[in-house]
Amino acid sequence: MERFEAEYMLETAWPPEKAAAVIAGEQSSGTFRPVPGETEALKARSAARVEVLEELGPCAGPSLPGAAGGAYRRARLVLSWPVANTGISLPNVMATVAGNLFELNCVAGLRLVDLRFPEGFVAGCPRPAFGVTGTRALSGVEGRPLIGTIIKPSIGLTAEETAAMVDTLCAAGIDFIKDDELQADGAVCPFDDRVRAVMAVIRAHAERTGKAVMYAFNLTGEVDEMRARHDLVLREGGSCVMVSANSVGLTGMLALRRHARLPIHLHRNGWGYLSRHPALGFDYAAWSKLWRLAGADHMHVNGLANKFCEGDDSVMVSARSLLSPLSGGHAGVTMPVFSSGQTALQAHGTWAALGTADLIFAAGGGIMAHPDGPAAGVRSLQDAWAAAMAGVSLAQAAKESPALAAAVRGFG
Ligand SMILES: O=C(O)[C@H](O)COP(=O)(O)O
Ligand SMILES: [Mg+2]
């Protein structure tokens, strides 16, 4: 019988084998007491199995409140479940691998670090329809990152003001623009008005230059709303939609994916409550796999020297995980979106650390707050990336690019 696996970092004061057995029981056929129907035959059919339990040594602990007391230690724990328990159902996999187990009192810390699915499960999920290749084809950008921005101020601009900003950005040669996650369908800038106003500008530039800038419209909402908003973007000639993962959940994402004819740009806002404590929640590689299986074409990974708490190494591990195949038979690559406090100053480091140009590099403040204005902001990012990929240092490139020189002065 095919099984899927979840790997955890477990912290407990209980004997680890006992804690592992309780977690496995709680997440499959068991509960706090044996119950009459829990026969050996049923357990053989449906119980979770402890595949690996490797003690990693003592720790100060407890990392989390409310845990049973004693001498705390850490262990690497791999559990498996029969696919028959959930079927090919990502919402139910989520309840299984990341459900009640986090609040068991034998758990002093628990972090989901990886998920592994059999080929048949991966094949049965929708997966990204566009990924890197499809995004490049639609945006016409090859051989370098898509240079992008987030409309700022995030919220408060009208549809017409947003379109005017898009006009400036298109004239400056930007590749990609997105709504902020706070801008969806509010009274000041209704979704439909924004799409119509922005797309008129994008189409006008495309007629002139032959290049249609990719705009990720934030359609986050209820399922019917998201479908209708997607259809409007498609009718207006748009090439991308954006959704907030944690707001719509896997079910909302799957409904959108099954309907969508455009790339889905997945914003991970809320990631902090899922990951910020190192002994709780998810590693990005595990969490993002569920969204990749659900069909995310682009996913956020922060960026080097970002404005949040995440360190550079973690950012790069996340980005590389998106570019790694989902399984032997299905690449399902999702394009990493570097966004959060990015400016022209992080291009060299990003290129050196990632070693591929298959990314979207999105700077909101880094373009809008450029000392010489948004058009110079776009230019500074273009010049920084061209220099980085040509092996020209930032200092050298800044001598030849006034926009880059101003970025170094303004953001350095
Ligand atoms: O939604 C995003 O990605 C952020 O708002 C990034 O904005 P910033 O580039 O100004 O940090
Ligand atoms: Mg934002």
CSV table of C-alpha atoms and ligand atoms in Angstrom, one decimal:
chain,number,residue,atom,x,y,z
A,1,MET,CA,0.0,0.0,0.0
A,2,GLU,CA,1.4,3.4,-0.9
A,3,ARG,CA,2.3,5.7,1.9
A,4,PHE,CA,3.3,9.3,2.4
A,5,GLU,CA,5.9,10.5,4.9
A,6,ALA,CA,6.4,13.5,7.2
A,7,GLU,CA,9.7,14.3,8.9
A,8,TYR,CA,9.7,16.2,12.1
A,9,MET,CA,12.1,17.6,14.7
A,10,LEU,CA,10.5,16.5,18.0
A,11,GLU,CA,11.3,17.8,21.4
A,12,THR,CA,10.0,15.9,24.4
A,13,ALA,CA,10.6,15.0,28.0
A,14,TRP,CA,8.9,11.6,27.5
A,15,PRO,CA,10.9,8.6,26.3
A,16,PRO,CA,11.0,9.5,22.6
A,17,GLU,CA,9.6,6.2,21.5
A,18,LYS,CA,6.6,6.7,23.7
A,19,ALA,CA,6.0,10.3,22.4
A,20,ALA,CA,6.4,9.1,18.8
A,21,ALA,CA,3.8,6.3,19.4
A,22,VAL,CA,1.4,8.8,20.9
A,23,ILE,CA,1.8,11.2,18.0
A,24,ALA,CA,1.4,8.4,15.4
A,25,GLY,CA,-1.7,7.1,17.3
A,26,GLU,CA,-3.3,10.5,17.6
A,27,GLN,CA,-2.8,11.3,13.9
A,28,SER,CA,-4.3,8.1,12.7
A,29,SER,CA,-6.4,5.3,14.3
A,30,GLY,CA,-5.6,5.9,18.0
A,31,THR,CA,-6.8,8.2,20.8
A,32,PHE,CA,-5.9,8.6,24.5
A,33,ARG,CA,-7.2,5.1,25.4
A,34,PRO,CA,-7.6,1.9,23.3
A,35,VAL,CA,-11.1,1.8,21.9
A,36,PRO,CA,-13.0,-1.4,21.1
A,37,GLY,CA,-12.9,-1.1,17.3
A,38,GLU,CA,-9.1,-0.6,17.1
A,39,THR,CA,-8.3,-4.1,16.0
A,40,GLU,CA,-5.0,-5.3,14.7
A,41,ALA,CA,-6.5,-5.5,11.3
A,42,LEU,CA,-7.7,-1.9,11.4
A,43,LYS,CA,-4.3,-0.7,12.6
A,44,ALA,CA,-2.6,-2.6,9.8
A,45,ARG,CA,-4.9,-0.8,7.4
A,46,SER,CA,-4.9,2.7,8.8
A,47,ALA,CA,-2.3,3.3,11.6
A,48,ALA,CA,0.5,5.8,11.1
A,49,ARG,CA,3.9,4.1,11.3
A,50,VAL,CA,7.1,5.4,13.0
A,51,GLU,CA,9.6,4.9,10.2
A,52,VAL,CA,12.6,6.6,11.8
A,53,LEU,CA,13.3,7.8,15.4
A,54,GLU,CA,16.8,9.1,15.8
A,55,GLU,CA,17.7,10.7,19.1
A,56,LEU,CA,19.6,14.0,18.7
A,57,GLY,CA,20.5,14.5,22.3
A,58,PRO,CA,19.4,16.6,25.3
A,59,CYS,CA,18.2,20.2,25.1
A,60,ALA,CA,17.4,23.0,27.5
A,61,GLY,CA,13.7,23.0,26.8
A,62,PRO,CA,10.8,23.1,26.9
A,63,SER,CA,10.6,25.3,23.8
A,64,LEU,CA,6.8,25.5,24.1
A,65,PRO,CA,4.5,26.2,27.0
A,66,GLY,CA,2.3,23.6,28.5
A,67,ALA,CA,4.5,20.6,27.9
A,68,ALA,CA,4.9,17.7,30.2
A,69,GLY,CA,8.0,18.2,32.4
A,70,GLY,CA,11.2,16.2,32.8
A,71,ALA,CA,14.6,16.0,31.0
A,72,TYR,CA,14.0,17.4,27.4
A,73,ARG,CA,15.7,15.9,24.4
A,74,ARG,CA,15.3,16.2,20.6
A,75,ALA,CA,14.8,13.5,18.0
A,76,ARG,CA,14.3,13.2,14.3
A,77,LEU,CA,11.0,11.5,13.7
A,78,VAL,CA,9.7,10.2,10.4
A,79,LEU,CA,6.0,9.1,10.3
A,80,SER,CA,4.2,7.5,7.4
A,81,TRP,CA,0.5,7.1,6.6
A,82,PRO,CA,-1.3,5.0,4.0
A,83,VAL,CA,-2.5,7.2,1.1
A,84,ALA,CA,-5.8,5.4,1.7
A,85,ASN,CA,-6.3,7.4,4.9
A,86,THR,CA,-6.6,10.7,3.1
A,87,GLY,CA,-6.9,9.9,-0.6
A,88,ILE,CA,-5.3,12.5,-2.9
A,89,SER,CA,-6.6,15.3,-0.8
A,90,LEU,CA,-4.2,18.1,0.2
A,91,PRO,CA,-6.6,19.6,2.8
A,92,ASN,CA,-6.8,16.2,4.5
A,93,VAL,CA,-3.1,15.6,4.3
A,94,MET,CA,-2.7,19.0,6.1
A,95,ALA,CA,-5.0,17.8,8.9
A,96,THR,CA,-3.0,14.6,9.2
A,97,VAL,CA,0.6,15.9,9.1
A,98,ALA,CA,0.0,19.3,10.7
A,99,GLY,CA,-3.1,18.8,12.8
A,100,ASN,CA,-3.6,18.1,16.5
A,101,LEU,CA,-0.1,16.8,17.1
A,102,PHE,CA,1.3,20.3,17.8
A,103,GLU,CA,-0.8,20.6,20.9
A,104,LEU,CA,-0.2,17.2,22.5
A,105,ASN,CA,1.3,17.7,25.9
A,106,CYS,CA,4.1,15.2,25.4
A,107,VAL,CA,5.3,17.6,22.7
A,108,ALA,CA,7.7,20.3,24.0
A,109,GLY,CA,8.6,21.3,20.4
A,110,LEU,CA,7.6,20.0,17.0
A,111,ARG,CA,8.5,21.2,13.6
A,112,LEU,CA,7.5,19.7,10.3
A,113,VAL,CA,10.7,19.7,8.2
A,114,ASP,CA,9.8,17.7,5.1
A,115,LEU,CA,7.1,15.9,3.3
A,116,ARG,CA,7.4,13.0,0.8
A,117,PHE,CA,4.7,11.7,-1.4
A,118,PRO,CA,4.6,8.7,-3.7
A,119,GLU,CA,4.6,9.3,-7.5
A,120,GLY,CA,0.9,8.5,-7.8
A,121,PHE,CA,0.0,11.1,-5.3
A,122,VAL,CA,2.1,13.8,-7.0
A,123,ALA,CA,0.6,12.8,-10.4
A,124,GLY,CA,-2.9,13.2,-9.0
A,125,CYS,CA,-2.4,16.7,-7.7
A,126,PRO,CA,-2.8,19.8,-10.1
A,127,ARG,CA,0.8,21.1,-9.7
A,128,PRO,CA,2.0,24.4,-11.3
A,129,ALA,CA,0.6,24.9,-14.8
A,130,PHE,CA,3.2,27.6,-15.7
A,131,GLY,CA,6.2,27.6,-13.3
A,132,VAL,CA,9.4,29.1,-14.7
A,133,THR,CA,8.9,28.2,-18.4
A,134,GLY,CA,5.3,29.4,-18.6
A,135,THR,CA,6.1,32.6,-16.8
A,136,ARG,CA,9.0,33.4,-19.1
A,137,ALA,CA,6.9,32.6,-22.2
A,138,LEU,CA,4.1,35.0,-21.0
A,139,SER,CA,6.4,37.8,-19.9
A,140,GLY,CA,8.9,37.5,-22.7
A,141,VAL,CA,11.8,37.6,-20.3
A,142,GLU,CA,14.6,35.1,-20.9
A,143,GLY,CA,18.0,34.6,-19.5
A,144,ARG,CA,17.6,36.9,-16.5
A,145,PRO,CA,15.3,37.4,-13.5
A,146,LEU,CA,12.0,39.1,-14.0
A,147,ILE,CA,12.5,42.6,-12.5
A,148,GLY,CA,9.3,43.5,-10.6
A,149,THR,CA,7.7,45.7,-8.1
A,150,ILE,CA,4.8,45.9,-5.6
A,151,ILE,CA,2.5,48.9,-6.0
A,152,LYS,CA,3.2,51.2,-3.0
A,153,PRO,CA,1.6,52.8,-1.1
A,154,SER,CA,0.2,49.3,-0.6
A,155,ILE,CA,-3.3,50.5,-0.1
A,156,GLY,CA,-5.0,53.9,-0.6
A,157,LEU,CA,-4.3,54.6,-4.3
A,158,THR,CA,-7.4,54.7,-6.5
A,159,ALA,CA,-7.6,52.6,-9.6
A,160,GLU,CA,-6.7,55.6,-11.8
A,161,GLU,CA,-3.7,56.4,-9.5
A,162,THR,CA,-2.6,52.8,-9.7
A,163,ALA,CA,-2.8,52.9,-13.5
A,164,ALA,CA,-0.8,56.1,-13.6
A,165,MET,CA,1.9,54.4,-11.6
A,166,VAL,CA,1.8,51.4,-13.9
A,167,ASP,CA,2.2,53.7,-16.8
A,168,THR,CA,5.5,55.1,-15.4
A,169,LEU,CA,6.7,51.6,-14.6
A,170,CYS,CA,5.9,50.2,-18.0
A,171,ALA,CA,7.6,53.1,-19.7
A,172,ALA,CA,10.7,52.3,-17.5
A,173,GLY,CA,10.8,48.8,-18.9
A,174,ILE,CA,9.7,46.8,-15.9
A,175,ASP,CA,8.8,43.1,-16.3
A,176,PHE,CA,6.4,42.4,-13.5
A,177,ILE,CA,4.1,44.3,-11.1
A,178,LYS,CA,2.0,43.1,-8.3
A,179,ASP,CA,-0.7,44.4,-6.0
A,180,ASP,CA,0.3,44.3,-2.4
A,181,GLU,CA,-1.5,41.6,-0.3
A,182,LEU,CA,-3.4,44.4,1.5
A,183,GLN,CA,-5.0,45.6,-1.8
A,184,ALA,CA,-7.8,43.3,-3.1
A,185,ASP,CA,-11.3,44.7,-3.5
A,186,GLY,CA,-11.6,47.7,-1.1
A,187,ALA,CA,-13.9,50.7,-1.7
A,188,VAL,CA,-11.1,53.0,-2.7
A,189,CYS,CA,-9.7,50.8,-5.3
A,190,PRO,CA,-12.3,48.1,-6.4
A,191,PHE,CA,-10.8,45.1,-8.1
A,192,ASP,CA,-12.7,45.4,-11.3
A,193,ASP,CA,-11.9,49.1,-11.7
A,194,ARG,CA,-8.3,48.5,-11.0
A,195,VAL,CA,-8.0,45.6,-13.6
A,196,ARG,CA,-9.7,47.7,-16.3
A,197,ALA,CA,-7.6,50.8,-15.6
A,198,VAL,CA,-4.3,48.9,-15.3
A,199,MET,CA,-4.9,46.6,-18.3
A,200,ALA,CA,-5.7,49.6,-20.6
A,201,VAL,CA,-2.3,50.9,-19.7
A,202,ILE,CA,-0.5,47.6,-20.1
A,203,ARG,CA,-2.2,46.9,-23.5
A,204,ALA,CA,-1.2,50.4,-24.7
A,205,HIS,CA,2.4,49.8,-23.9
A,206,ALA,CA,2.3,46.3,-25.4
A,207,GLU,CA,1.1,47.8,-28.7
A,208,ARG,CA,3.9,50.2,-28.7
A,209,THR,CA,6.8,47.9,-27.5
A,210,GLY,CA,5.5,44.4,-28.1
A,211,LYS,CA,6.1,43.6,-24.5
A,212,ALA,CA,3.1,42.9,-22.2
A,213,VAL,CA,4.1,43.6,-18.6
A,214,MET,CA,2.9,40.8,-16.2
A,215,TYR,CA,0.7,42.2,-13.5
A,216,ALA,CA,-0.4,39.9,-10.6
A,217,PHE,CA,-3.8,41.1,-9.6
A,218,ASN,CA,-4.6,40.2,-6.0
A,219,LEU,CA,-8.0,38.4,-6.4
A,220,THR,CA,-8.0,37.0,-2.8
A,221,GLY,CA,-11.6,36.5,-1.7
A,222,GLU,CA,-14.4,33.9,-1.5
A,223,VAL,CA,-14.2,31.1,-4.2
A,224,ASP,CA,-16.9,32.5,-6.5
A,225,GLU,CA,-15.4,36.0,-6.2
A,226,MET,CA,-11.9,34.6,-7.1
A,227,ARG,CA,-13.3,32.8,-10.1
A,228,ALA,CA,-15.1,35.9,-11.4
A,229,ARG,CA,-12.1,38.1,-10.8
A,230,HIS,CA,-9.8,35.7,-12.6
A,231,ASP,CA,-12.2,35.7,-15.6
A,232,LEU,CA,-12.1,39.5,-15.7
A,233,VAL,CA,-8.3,39.5,-15.7
A,234,LEU,CA,-8.3,37.0,-18.5
A,235,ARG,CA,-10.8,38.9,-20.6
A,236,GLU,CA,-8.8,42.1,-20.2
A,237,GLY,CA,-5.7,40.3,-21.5
A,238,GLY,CA,-3.9,40.0,-18.2
A,239,SER,CA,-1.3,37.3,-17.6
A,240,CYS,CA,-1.2,36.6,-13.8
A,241,VAL,CA,-3.3,36.5,-10.7
A,242,MET,CA,-2.2,36.6,-7.1
A,243,VAL,CA,-3.7,35.0,-4.0
A,244,SER,CA,-2.9,35.1,-0.3
A,245,ALA,CA,-2.3,31.4,0.7
A,246,ASN,CA,-3.2,31.6,4.4
A,247,SER,CA,-6.4,33.6,3.7
A,248,VAL,CA,-7.9,31.2,1.3
A,249,GLY,CA,-6.4,27.9,2.5
A,250,LEU,CA,-5.6,24.9,0.4
A,251,THR,CA,-9.3,24.4,-0.6
A,252,GLY,CA,-9.5,28.0,-2.0
A,253,MET,CA,-6.2,27.5,-3.8
A,254,LEU,CA,-7.2,24.3,-5.3
A,255,ALA,CA,-10.5,25.7,-6.5
A,256,LEU,CA,-8.7,28.6,-8.1
A,257,ARG,CA,-6.1,26.3,-9.7
A,258,ARG,CA,-8.8,24.1,-11.2
A,259,HIS,CA,-10.4,27.2,-12.7
A,260,ALA,CA,-7.4,29.3,-13.7
A,261,ARG,CA,-6.0,29.7,-17.1
A,262,LEU,CA,-3.3,32.1,-15.8
A,263,PRO,CA,-0.2,31.7,-13.6
A,264,ILE,CA,-1.0,31.8,-9.9
A,265,HIS,CA,1.3,34.1,-7.8
A,266,LEU,CA,1.1,32.8,-4.2
A,267,HIS,CA,1.8,35.3,-1.4
A,268,ARG,CA,2.8,33.8,1.9
A,269,ASN,CA,1.8,36.6,4.3
A,270,GLY,CA,1.2,35.0,7.7
A,271,TRP,CA,4.3,32.8,7.2
A,272,GLY,CA,5.6,34.2,10.5
A,273,TYR,CA,3.0,32.6,12.7
A,274,LEU,CA,3.7,29.2,11.0
A,275,SER,CA,7.5,29.4,11.2
A,276,ARG,CA,9.0,32.0,13.4
A,277,HIS,CA,9.5,29.9,16.5
A,278,PRO,CA,12.2,27.3,15.5
A,279,ALA,CA,10.6,24.6,17.6
A,280,LEU,CA,7.1,25.0,16.2
A,281,GLY,CA,5.3,24.9,12.8
A,282,PHE,CA,6.9,24.3,9.5
A,283,ASP,CA,10.1,24.5,7.5
A,284,TYR,CA,9.4,26.2,4.2
A,285,ALA,CA,10.4,23.2,2.1
A,286,ALA,CA,7.6,21.2,3.8
A,287,TRP,CA,4.9,23.9,3.8
A,288,SER,CA,5.6,25.1,0.2
A,289,LYS,CA,5.4,21.5,-1.1
A,290,LEU,CA,1.6,21.4,-0.3
A,291,TRP,CA,1.1,24.7,-2.2
A,292,ARG,CA,3.2,23.5,-5.1
A,293,LEU,CA,1.2,20.3,-5.3
A,294,ALA,CA,-1.9,22.6,-5.3
A,295,GLY,CA,-0.6,24.5,-8.2
A,296,ALA,CA,1.4,27.6,-7.1
A,297,ASP,CA,3.5,29.0,-10.0
A,298,HIS,CA,5.3,31.7,-8.0
A,299,MET,CA,5.9,31.7,-4.2
A,300,HIS,CA,7.5,34.3,-1.9
A,301,VAL,CA,10.8,33.5,-0.1
A,302,ASN,CA,11.7,37.0,1.3
A,303,GLY,CA,15.2,38.0,0.1
A,304,LEU,CA,18.7,38.7,1.2
A,305,ALA,CA,19.0,41.3,4.0
A,306,ASN,CA,15.2,41.5,4.1
A,307,LYS,CA,13.0,43.6,6.4
A,308,PHE,CA,11.8,40.6,8.3
A,309,CYS,CA,13.5,38.3,10.8
A,310,GLU,CA,14.6,35.6,8.4
A,311,GLY,CA,18.3,35.1,7.8
A,312,ASP,CA,20.0,34.9,4.4
A,313,ASP,CA,20.8,31.2,4.6
A,314,SER,CA,17.2,30.3,5.3
A,315,VAL,CA,16.0,32.5,2.4
A,316,MET,CA,18.3,30.6,0.0
A,317,VAL,CA,17.3,27.2,1.4
A,318,SER,CA,13.7,28.2,0.7
A,319,ALA,CA,14.4,29.4,-2.8
A,320,ARG,CA,16.3,26.3,-3.7
A,321,SER,CA,13.6,24.1,-2.4
A,322,LEU,CA,11.1,25.6,-4.8
A,323,LEU,CA,13.5,25.0,-7.7
A,324,SER,CA,13.9,21.3,-6.8
A,325,PRO,CA,11.7,18.7,-8.4
A,326,LEU,CA,8.5,17.7,-6.5
A,327,SER,CA,9.3,14.1,-7.4
A,328,GLY,CA,11.3,11.9,-9.7
A,329,GLY,CA,8.6,12.0,-12.4
A,330,HIS,CA,7.2,15.5,-11.9
A,331,ALA,CA,9.4,18.6,-11.6
A,332,GLY,CA,6.6,20.9,-10.7
A,333,VAL,CA,9.1,23.8,-10.2
A,334,THR,CA,7.7,27.0,-8.7
A,335,MET,CA,9.4,30.3,-9.4
A,336,PRO,CA,10.8,31.9,-6.2
A,337,VAL,CA,9.8,35.5,-5.6
A,338,PHE,CA,12.4,37.5,-3.8
A,339,SER,CA,10.5,40.3,-2.1
A,340,SER,CA,10.8,42.1,1.2
A,341,GLY,CA,13.1,45.1,1.6
A,342,GLN,CA,14.8,44.4,-1.7
A,343,THR,CA,16.8,47.1,-3.6
A,344,ALA,CA,19.4,47.1,-6.3
A,345,LEU,CA,21.9,46.4,-3.6
A,346,GLN,CA,20.9,42.7,-3.1
A,347,ALA,CA,21.2,41.7,-6.8
A,348,HIS,CA,24.8,40.7,-6.7
A,349,GLY,CA,24.4,38.6,-3.5
A,350,THR,CA,21.3,36.9,-4.8
A,351,TRP,CA,22.9,35.9,-8.1
A,352,ALA,CA,26.0,34.7,-6.3
A,353,ALA,CA,24.1,32.6,-3.8
A,354,LEU,CA,21.4,31.2,-6.0
A,355,GLY,CA,23.4,30.7,-9.2
A,356,THR,CA,20.3,30.8,-11.5
A,357,ALA,CA,18.3,33.6,-12.9
A,358,ASP,CA,15.0,31.7,-12.5
A,359,LEU,CA,13.4,34.1,-10.1
A,360,ILE,CA,11.2,37.2,-9.7
A,361,PHE,CA,13.1,40.0,-8.0
A,362,ALA,CA,10.4,42.3,-6.6
A,363,ALA,CA,11.2,45.6,-4.9
A,364,GLY,CA,8.4,47.8,-3.6
A,365,GLY,CA,10.2,50.4,-1.5
A,366,GLY,CA,13.4,49.7,-3.4
A,367,ILE,CA,11.8,51.1,-6.6
A,368,MET,CA,9.2,53.5,-5.3
A,369,ALA,CA,11.5,55.1,-2.8
A,370,HIS,CA,14.5,55.4,-5.1
A,371,PRO,CA,15.9,58.9,-4.6
A,372,ASP,CA,15.3,59.8,-8.3
A,373,GLY,CA,11.8,58.2,-8.5
A,374,PRO,CA,10.3,54.9,-9.6
A,375,ALA,CA,11.7,54.9,-13.2
A,376,ALA,CA,15.2,55.3,-11.9
A,377,GLY,CA,14.4,52.6,-9.3
A,378,VAL,CA,13.5,50.2,-12.2
A,379,ARG,CA,16.7,51.2,-14.0
A,380,SER,CA,18.8,50.6,-10.9
A,381,LEU,CA,17.6,47.0,-10.6
A,382,GLN,CA,18.0,46.3,-14.3
A,383,ASP,CA,21.6,47.6,-14.2
A,384,ALA,CA,22.4,45.8,-11.0
A,385,TRP,CA,21.3,42.5,-12.3
A,386,ALA,CA,23.0,43.0,-15.7
A,387,ALA,CA,26.2,43.8,-13.9
A,388,ALA,CA,25.9,40.9,-11.4
A,389,MET,CA,25.3,38.4,-14.2
A,390,ALA,CA,28.2,39.8,-16.3
A,391,GLY,CA,30.6,39.6,-13.4
A,392,VAL,CA,30.9,43.3,-13.0
A,393,SER,CA,31.1,44.5,-9.4
A,394,LEU,CA,28.4,46.8,-7.9
A,395,ALA,CA,30.9,49.6,-7.4
A,396,GLN,CA,32.1,49.4,-11.0
A,397,ALA,CA,28.6,49.2,-12.4
A,398,ALA,CA,27.5,52.2,-10.3
A,399,LYS,CA,30.2,54.3,-12.0
A,400,GLU,CA,28.4,53.8,-15.3
A,401,SER,CA,24.8,54.0,-14.1
A,402,PRO,CA,23.5,57.1,-12.4
A,403,ALA,CA,20.4,55.2,-11.3
A,404,LEU,CA,22.5,52.6,-9.6
A,405,ALA,CA,24.8,55.1,-8.1
A,406,ALA,CA,21.8,56.9,-6.6
A,407,ALA,CA,20.5,53.6,-5.3
A,408,VAL,CA,23.8,52.8,-3.6
A,409,ARG,CA,23.7,56.3,-2.0
A,410,GLY,CA,20.1,56.1,-1.0
A,411,PHE,CA,19.8,52.5,0.2
A,412,GLY,CA,23.4,51.8,1.2
B,1,LIG,O1,4.1,42.1,-0.6
B,1,LIG,C1,5.4,42.2,-0.7
B,1,LIG,O2,6.1,41.4,-1.3
B,1,LIG,C2,6.0,43.4,0.2
B,1,LIG,O3,5.0,44.3,0.4
B,1,LIG,C3,7.3,43.9,-0.3
B,1,LIG,O4,7.4,45.3,-0.2
B,1,LIG,P1,8.9,46.0,-0.1
B,1,LIG,O5,9.6,45.6,-1.3
B,1,LIG,O6,8.6,47.5,0.0
B,1,LIG,O7,9.5,45.5,1.2
B,2,MG,MG,3.3,43.3,0.9
